[in-house]
Structure formats: structure tokens, C-alpha cells
Tab-separated table of C-alpha atoms and ligand atoms in Angstrom:
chain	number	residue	atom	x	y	z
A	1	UNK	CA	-161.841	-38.977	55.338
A	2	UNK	CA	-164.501	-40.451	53.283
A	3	UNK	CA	-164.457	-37.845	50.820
A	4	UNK	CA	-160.900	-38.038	50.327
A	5	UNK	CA	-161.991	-41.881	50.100
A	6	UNK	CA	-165.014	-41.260	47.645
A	7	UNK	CA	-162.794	-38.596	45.325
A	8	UNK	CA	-160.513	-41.603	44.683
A	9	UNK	CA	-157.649	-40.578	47.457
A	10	UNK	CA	-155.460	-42.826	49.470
A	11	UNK	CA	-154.559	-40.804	52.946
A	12	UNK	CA	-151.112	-41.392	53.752
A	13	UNK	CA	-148.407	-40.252	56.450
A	14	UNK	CA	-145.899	-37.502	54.851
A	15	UNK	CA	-143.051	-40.227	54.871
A	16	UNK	CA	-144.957	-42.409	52.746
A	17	UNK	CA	-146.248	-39.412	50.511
A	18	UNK	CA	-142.665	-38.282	49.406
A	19	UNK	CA	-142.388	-40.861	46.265
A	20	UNK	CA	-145.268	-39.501	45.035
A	21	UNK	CA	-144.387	-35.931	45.655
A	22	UNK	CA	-141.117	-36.333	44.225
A	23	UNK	CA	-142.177	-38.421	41.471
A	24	UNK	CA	-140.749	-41.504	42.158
A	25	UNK	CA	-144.411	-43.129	42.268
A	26	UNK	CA	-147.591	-42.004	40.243
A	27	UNK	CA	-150.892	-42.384	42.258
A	28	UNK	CA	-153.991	-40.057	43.770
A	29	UNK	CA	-152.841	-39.923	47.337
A	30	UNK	CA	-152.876	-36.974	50.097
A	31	UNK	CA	-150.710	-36.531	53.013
A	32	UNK	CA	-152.769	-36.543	56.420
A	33	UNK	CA	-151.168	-34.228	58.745
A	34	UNK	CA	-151.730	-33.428	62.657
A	35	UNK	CA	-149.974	-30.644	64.012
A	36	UNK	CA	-149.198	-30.966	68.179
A	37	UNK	CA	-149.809	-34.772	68.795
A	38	UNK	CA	-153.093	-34.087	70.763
A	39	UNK	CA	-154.764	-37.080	72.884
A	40	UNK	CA	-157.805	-35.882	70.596
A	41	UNK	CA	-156.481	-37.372	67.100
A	42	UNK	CA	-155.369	-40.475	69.351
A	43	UNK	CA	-158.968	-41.006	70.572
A	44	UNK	CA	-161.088	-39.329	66.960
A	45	UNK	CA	-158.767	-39.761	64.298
A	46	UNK	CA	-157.144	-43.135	64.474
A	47	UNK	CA	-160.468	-44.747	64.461
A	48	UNK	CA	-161.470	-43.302	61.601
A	49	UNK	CA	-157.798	-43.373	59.653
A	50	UNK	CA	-157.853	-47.220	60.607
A	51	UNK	CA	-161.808	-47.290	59.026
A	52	UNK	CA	-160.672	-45.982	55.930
A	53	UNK	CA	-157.521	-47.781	55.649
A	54	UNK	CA	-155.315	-44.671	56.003
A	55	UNK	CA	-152.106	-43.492	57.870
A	56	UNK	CA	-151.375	-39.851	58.937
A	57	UNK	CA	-147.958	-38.011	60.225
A	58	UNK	CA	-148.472	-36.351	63.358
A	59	UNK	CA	-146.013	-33.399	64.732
A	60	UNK	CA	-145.074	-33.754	68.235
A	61	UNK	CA	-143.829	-31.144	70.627
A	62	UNK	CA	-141.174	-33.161	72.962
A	63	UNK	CA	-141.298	-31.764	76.510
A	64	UNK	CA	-144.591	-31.699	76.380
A	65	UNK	CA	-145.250	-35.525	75.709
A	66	UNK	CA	-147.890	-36.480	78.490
A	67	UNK	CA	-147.897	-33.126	79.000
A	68	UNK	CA	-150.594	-30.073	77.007
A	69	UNK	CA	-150.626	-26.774	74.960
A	70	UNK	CA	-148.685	-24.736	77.323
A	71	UNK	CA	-147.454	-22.688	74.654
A	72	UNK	CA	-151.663	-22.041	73.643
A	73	UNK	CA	-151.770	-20.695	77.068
A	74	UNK	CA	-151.208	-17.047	76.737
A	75	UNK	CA	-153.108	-16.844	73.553
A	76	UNK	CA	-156.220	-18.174	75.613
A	77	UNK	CA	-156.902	-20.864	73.925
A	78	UNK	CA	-158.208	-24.260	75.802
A	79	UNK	CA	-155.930	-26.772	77.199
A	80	UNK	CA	-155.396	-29.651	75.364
A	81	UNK	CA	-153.541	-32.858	76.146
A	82	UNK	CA	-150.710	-34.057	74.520
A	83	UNK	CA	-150.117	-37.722	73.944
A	84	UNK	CA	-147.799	-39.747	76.336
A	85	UNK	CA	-144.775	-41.588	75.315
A	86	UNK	CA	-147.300	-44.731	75.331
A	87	UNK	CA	-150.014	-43.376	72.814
A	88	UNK	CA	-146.806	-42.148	70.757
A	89	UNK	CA	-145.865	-45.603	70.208
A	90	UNK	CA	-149.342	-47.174	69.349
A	91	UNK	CA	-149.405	-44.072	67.219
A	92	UNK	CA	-146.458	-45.697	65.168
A	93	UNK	CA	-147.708	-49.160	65.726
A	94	UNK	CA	-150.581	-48.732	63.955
A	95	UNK	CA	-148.409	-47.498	60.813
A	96	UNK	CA	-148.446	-43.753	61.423
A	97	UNK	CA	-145.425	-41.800	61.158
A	98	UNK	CA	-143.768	-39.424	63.758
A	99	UNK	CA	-142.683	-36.138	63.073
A	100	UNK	CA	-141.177	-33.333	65.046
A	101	UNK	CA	-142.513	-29.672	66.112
A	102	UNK	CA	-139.722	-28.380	68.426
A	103	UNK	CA	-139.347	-29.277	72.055
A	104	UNK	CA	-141.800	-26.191	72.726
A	105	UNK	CA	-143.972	-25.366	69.616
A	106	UNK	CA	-141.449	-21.937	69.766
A	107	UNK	CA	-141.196	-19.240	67.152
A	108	UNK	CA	-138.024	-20.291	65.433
A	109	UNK	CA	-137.235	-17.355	63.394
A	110	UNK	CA	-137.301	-15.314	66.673
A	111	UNK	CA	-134.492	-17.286	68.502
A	112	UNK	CA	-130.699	-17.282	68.392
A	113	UNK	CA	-129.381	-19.599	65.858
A	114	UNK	CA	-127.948	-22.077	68.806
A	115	UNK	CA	-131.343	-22.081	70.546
A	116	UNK	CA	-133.312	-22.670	67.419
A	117	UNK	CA	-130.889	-25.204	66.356
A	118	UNK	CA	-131.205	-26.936	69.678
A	119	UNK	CA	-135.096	-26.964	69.568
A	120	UNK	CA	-134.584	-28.993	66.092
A	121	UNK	CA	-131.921	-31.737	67.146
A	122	UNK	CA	-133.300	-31.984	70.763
A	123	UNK	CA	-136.993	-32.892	69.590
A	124	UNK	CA	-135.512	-35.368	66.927
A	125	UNK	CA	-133.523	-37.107	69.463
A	126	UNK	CA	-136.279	-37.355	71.888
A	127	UNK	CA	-138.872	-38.757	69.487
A	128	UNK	CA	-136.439	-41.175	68.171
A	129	UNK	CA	-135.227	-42.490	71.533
A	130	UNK	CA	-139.175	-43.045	72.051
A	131	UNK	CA	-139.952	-44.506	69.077
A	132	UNK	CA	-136.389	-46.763	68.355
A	133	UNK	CA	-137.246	-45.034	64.756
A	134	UNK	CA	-135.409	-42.071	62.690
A	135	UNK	CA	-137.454	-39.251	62.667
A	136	UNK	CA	-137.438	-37.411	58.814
A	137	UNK	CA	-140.296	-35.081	59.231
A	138	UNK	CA	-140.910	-32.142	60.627
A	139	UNK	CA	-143.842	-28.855	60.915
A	140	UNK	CA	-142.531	-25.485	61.242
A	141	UNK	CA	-144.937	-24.051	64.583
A	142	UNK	CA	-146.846	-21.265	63.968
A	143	UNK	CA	-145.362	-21.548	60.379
A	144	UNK	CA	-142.604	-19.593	61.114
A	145	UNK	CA	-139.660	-20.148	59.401
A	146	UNK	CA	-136.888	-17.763	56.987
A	147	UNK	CA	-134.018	-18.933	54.611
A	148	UNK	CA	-131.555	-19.210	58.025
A	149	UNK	CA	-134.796	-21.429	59.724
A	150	UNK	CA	-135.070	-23.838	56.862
A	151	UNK	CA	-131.085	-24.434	56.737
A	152	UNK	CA	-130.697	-25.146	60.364
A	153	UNK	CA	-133.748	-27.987	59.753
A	154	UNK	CA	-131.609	-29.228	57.205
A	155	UNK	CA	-129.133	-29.257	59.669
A	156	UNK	CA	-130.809	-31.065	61.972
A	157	UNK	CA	-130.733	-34.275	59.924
A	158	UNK	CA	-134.701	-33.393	58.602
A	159	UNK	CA	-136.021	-34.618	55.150
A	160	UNK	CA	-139.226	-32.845	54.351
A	161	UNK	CA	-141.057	-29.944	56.411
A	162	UNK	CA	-144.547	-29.329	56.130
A	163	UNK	CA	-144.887	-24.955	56.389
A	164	UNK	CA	-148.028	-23.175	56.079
A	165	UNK	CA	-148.617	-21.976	52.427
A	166	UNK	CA	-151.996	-23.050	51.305
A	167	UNK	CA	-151.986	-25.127	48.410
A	168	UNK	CA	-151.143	-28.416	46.588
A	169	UNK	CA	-147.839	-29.680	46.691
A	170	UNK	CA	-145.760	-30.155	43.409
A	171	UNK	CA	-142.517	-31.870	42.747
A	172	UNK	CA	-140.870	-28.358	42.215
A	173	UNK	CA	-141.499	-27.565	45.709
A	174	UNK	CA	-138.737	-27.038	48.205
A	175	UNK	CA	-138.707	-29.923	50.835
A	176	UNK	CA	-138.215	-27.722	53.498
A	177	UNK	CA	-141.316	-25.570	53.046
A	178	UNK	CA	-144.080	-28.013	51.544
A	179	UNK	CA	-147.365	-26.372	51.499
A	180	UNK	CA	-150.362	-27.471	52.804
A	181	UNK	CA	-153.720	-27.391	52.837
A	182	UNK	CA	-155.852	-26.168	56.455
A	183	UNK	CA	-158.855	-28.363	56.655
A	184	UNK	CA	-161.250	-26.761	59.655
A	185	UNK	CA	-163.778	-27.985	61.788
A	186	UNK	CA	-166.106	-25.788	60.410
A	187	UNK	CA	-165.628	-26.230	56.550
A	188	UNK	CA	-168.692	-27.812	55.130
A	189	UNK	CA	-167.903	-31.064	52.598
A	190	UNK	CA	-168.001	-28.648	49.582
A	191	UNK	CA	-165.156	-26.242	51.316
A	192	UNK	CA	-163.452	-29.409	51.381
A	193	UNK	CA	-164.084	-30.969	48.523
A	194	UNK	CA	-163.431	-27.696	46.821
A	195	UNK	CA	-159.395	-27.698	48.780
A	196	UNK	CA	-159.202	-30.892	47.227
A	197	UNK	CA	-159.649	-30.325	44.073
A	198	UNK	CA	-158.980	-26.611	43.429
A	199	UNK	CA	-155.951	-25.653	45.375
B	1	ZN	ZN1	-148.363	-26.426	66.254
């Protein structure tokens, strides 16, 4: 965060990105993403987005709200908790935006069309009834999406969806497969300052 601050960035949620990424606005800002709604970014990241005068989008799975990674389970990977319905809302409240990843971070391309569809509306209307606030954006899990996958999103009533190609946005992008960029735990400050400037 403070070398997005330092290289002249503003960190914004996805929602409040998409005039600049469309061209509407001009302006040096990045889109802060969170993938999964973990308890973690609740308790790390907001205290350092509200340092730095930032907002972020996170992407929350919606049966497991107060819940954890189930779906990391088989892979072996640690449990995590999820954020409750609560934490959701003082995620909002303190001017972040909510975005959808499926009721249970599934494969989508690997589903019949009725299921997949149903894992798109279902999560939307679940976040929404939590947060009294549409819901526009939306992370493909895994990054797993096809032609049929990015229709069906449309579908669903979704404006923009973050997928996993690693670069810069552009206005010429499709808004149903916006890339982004990975930033790791273990990238050093030139890795990232390199993303940042490079990609
Ligand atoms: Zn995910």
C-alpha cells in the first residue's frame, strides 16, 4: 500500500475503478482486490487501506459467510475463516465494495449451465440481502471461466468480473474478463513495484 501510495496511486474498490477503466475519468488509480472475504483482510488489510486512505473490493463466497475455505480443503491448504454477515457490513461501512465469488468458490466451466447459473444469481442475492446494496462485481474462482461462463455472469445481472490474466487493464478490455495483477506475500517491493509499472 505505500508504494502504490509513494508511485502516485490512489487504491480503490473495482466499482469505483470502472470510470477510470472505461474512460469516463482520467487519474493514476489501481483497483484493490481480495479474493474469498477472509477474516484476515478484515483484521490486516482494513487497517492499513483506512491508513492510506484507500478502499478495496472483496469477493465473497455466500454459504460460507461465518463459515471457512472448505473448498481449500482437499487441496490441503490451511483453514481460513471467512467473514460473518457482521464484518461484511463494516466491510461496506467503511466504503469498501462487495463483490461475489459463487455460493461455493466452484469451478464454473465444469457445471451444468443451470447449476452454474444458480451459483451466480444465488451469491448475488445473498450478498445483497446482507448488505441492502446491489452487488455489480464479481471474481471468476480458480479463474475459470469460457465464452458460455462469461454470458451466464452477464446473465446474472453482473457489471465487471475480475479473471486471472496477468496484466494491466485497458479500456479495450472485455468487462467480463478484466485482468489482474497477483501481488504475493513473498514478492519483494521491487517485484511489486516492477507489476506496477511494467505489466
Ligand atoms: Zn477464490
Amino acid at each position: 500500500m505505500g508504494w502504490l501510495k509513494r508511485l502516485g496511486y490512489q487504491g480503490l474498490s473495482l466499482r469505483e475503478c470502472m470510470p477510470y477503466i472505461t474512460g469516463q475519468k482520467a487519474g493514476k488509480v489501481a483497483a484493490i482486490t481480495f479474493d474469498d472475504g477472509f477474516v484476515n483482510v478484515y483484521q490486516n488489510a482494513m487497517p492499513v487501506l483506512r491508513e492510506f486512505g484507500f478502499t478495496a473490493t472483496n469477493f465473497f463466497v455466500s454459504n460460507q459467510i461465518g463459515g471457512s475455505n472448505e473448498w481449500d480443503r482437499p487441496l490441503g491448504v490451511l483453514p481460513a475463516a471467512c467473514m460473518d454477515a457482521d464484518q461484511i457490513r463494516q466491510w461496506l461501512s467503511a466504503g469498501h465494495e462487495v463483490g461475489a465469488h459463487t455460493m461455493d468458490h466452484v469451478h464454473l466451466s465444469e457445471l451444468p449451465e443451470e447449476q452454474a447459473f444458480e451459483q451466480l444469481l444465488s451469491c448475488k442475492e445473498k450478498l445483497e440481502a446482507i448488505t441492502g446494496e446491489v452487488v455489480d462485481s464479481f471474481a471468476y474462482p480458480y479463474g475459470d471461466q469460457n465464452d458460455k461462463v462469461r454470458e451466464l455472469v452477464r446473465k446474472a445481472g453482473y457489471g465487471v468480473a475480475g479473471g486471472t490474466d496477468r496484466r494491466r487493464a485497458a479500456g479495450s478490455d472485455d468487462l467480463m474478463n478484466l485482468p489482474r495483477l497477483t501481488v504475493r506475500r513473498d514478492d519483494t517491493s521491487l517485484h511489486f513495484i516492477a507489476k506496477c509499472l511494467l505489466r
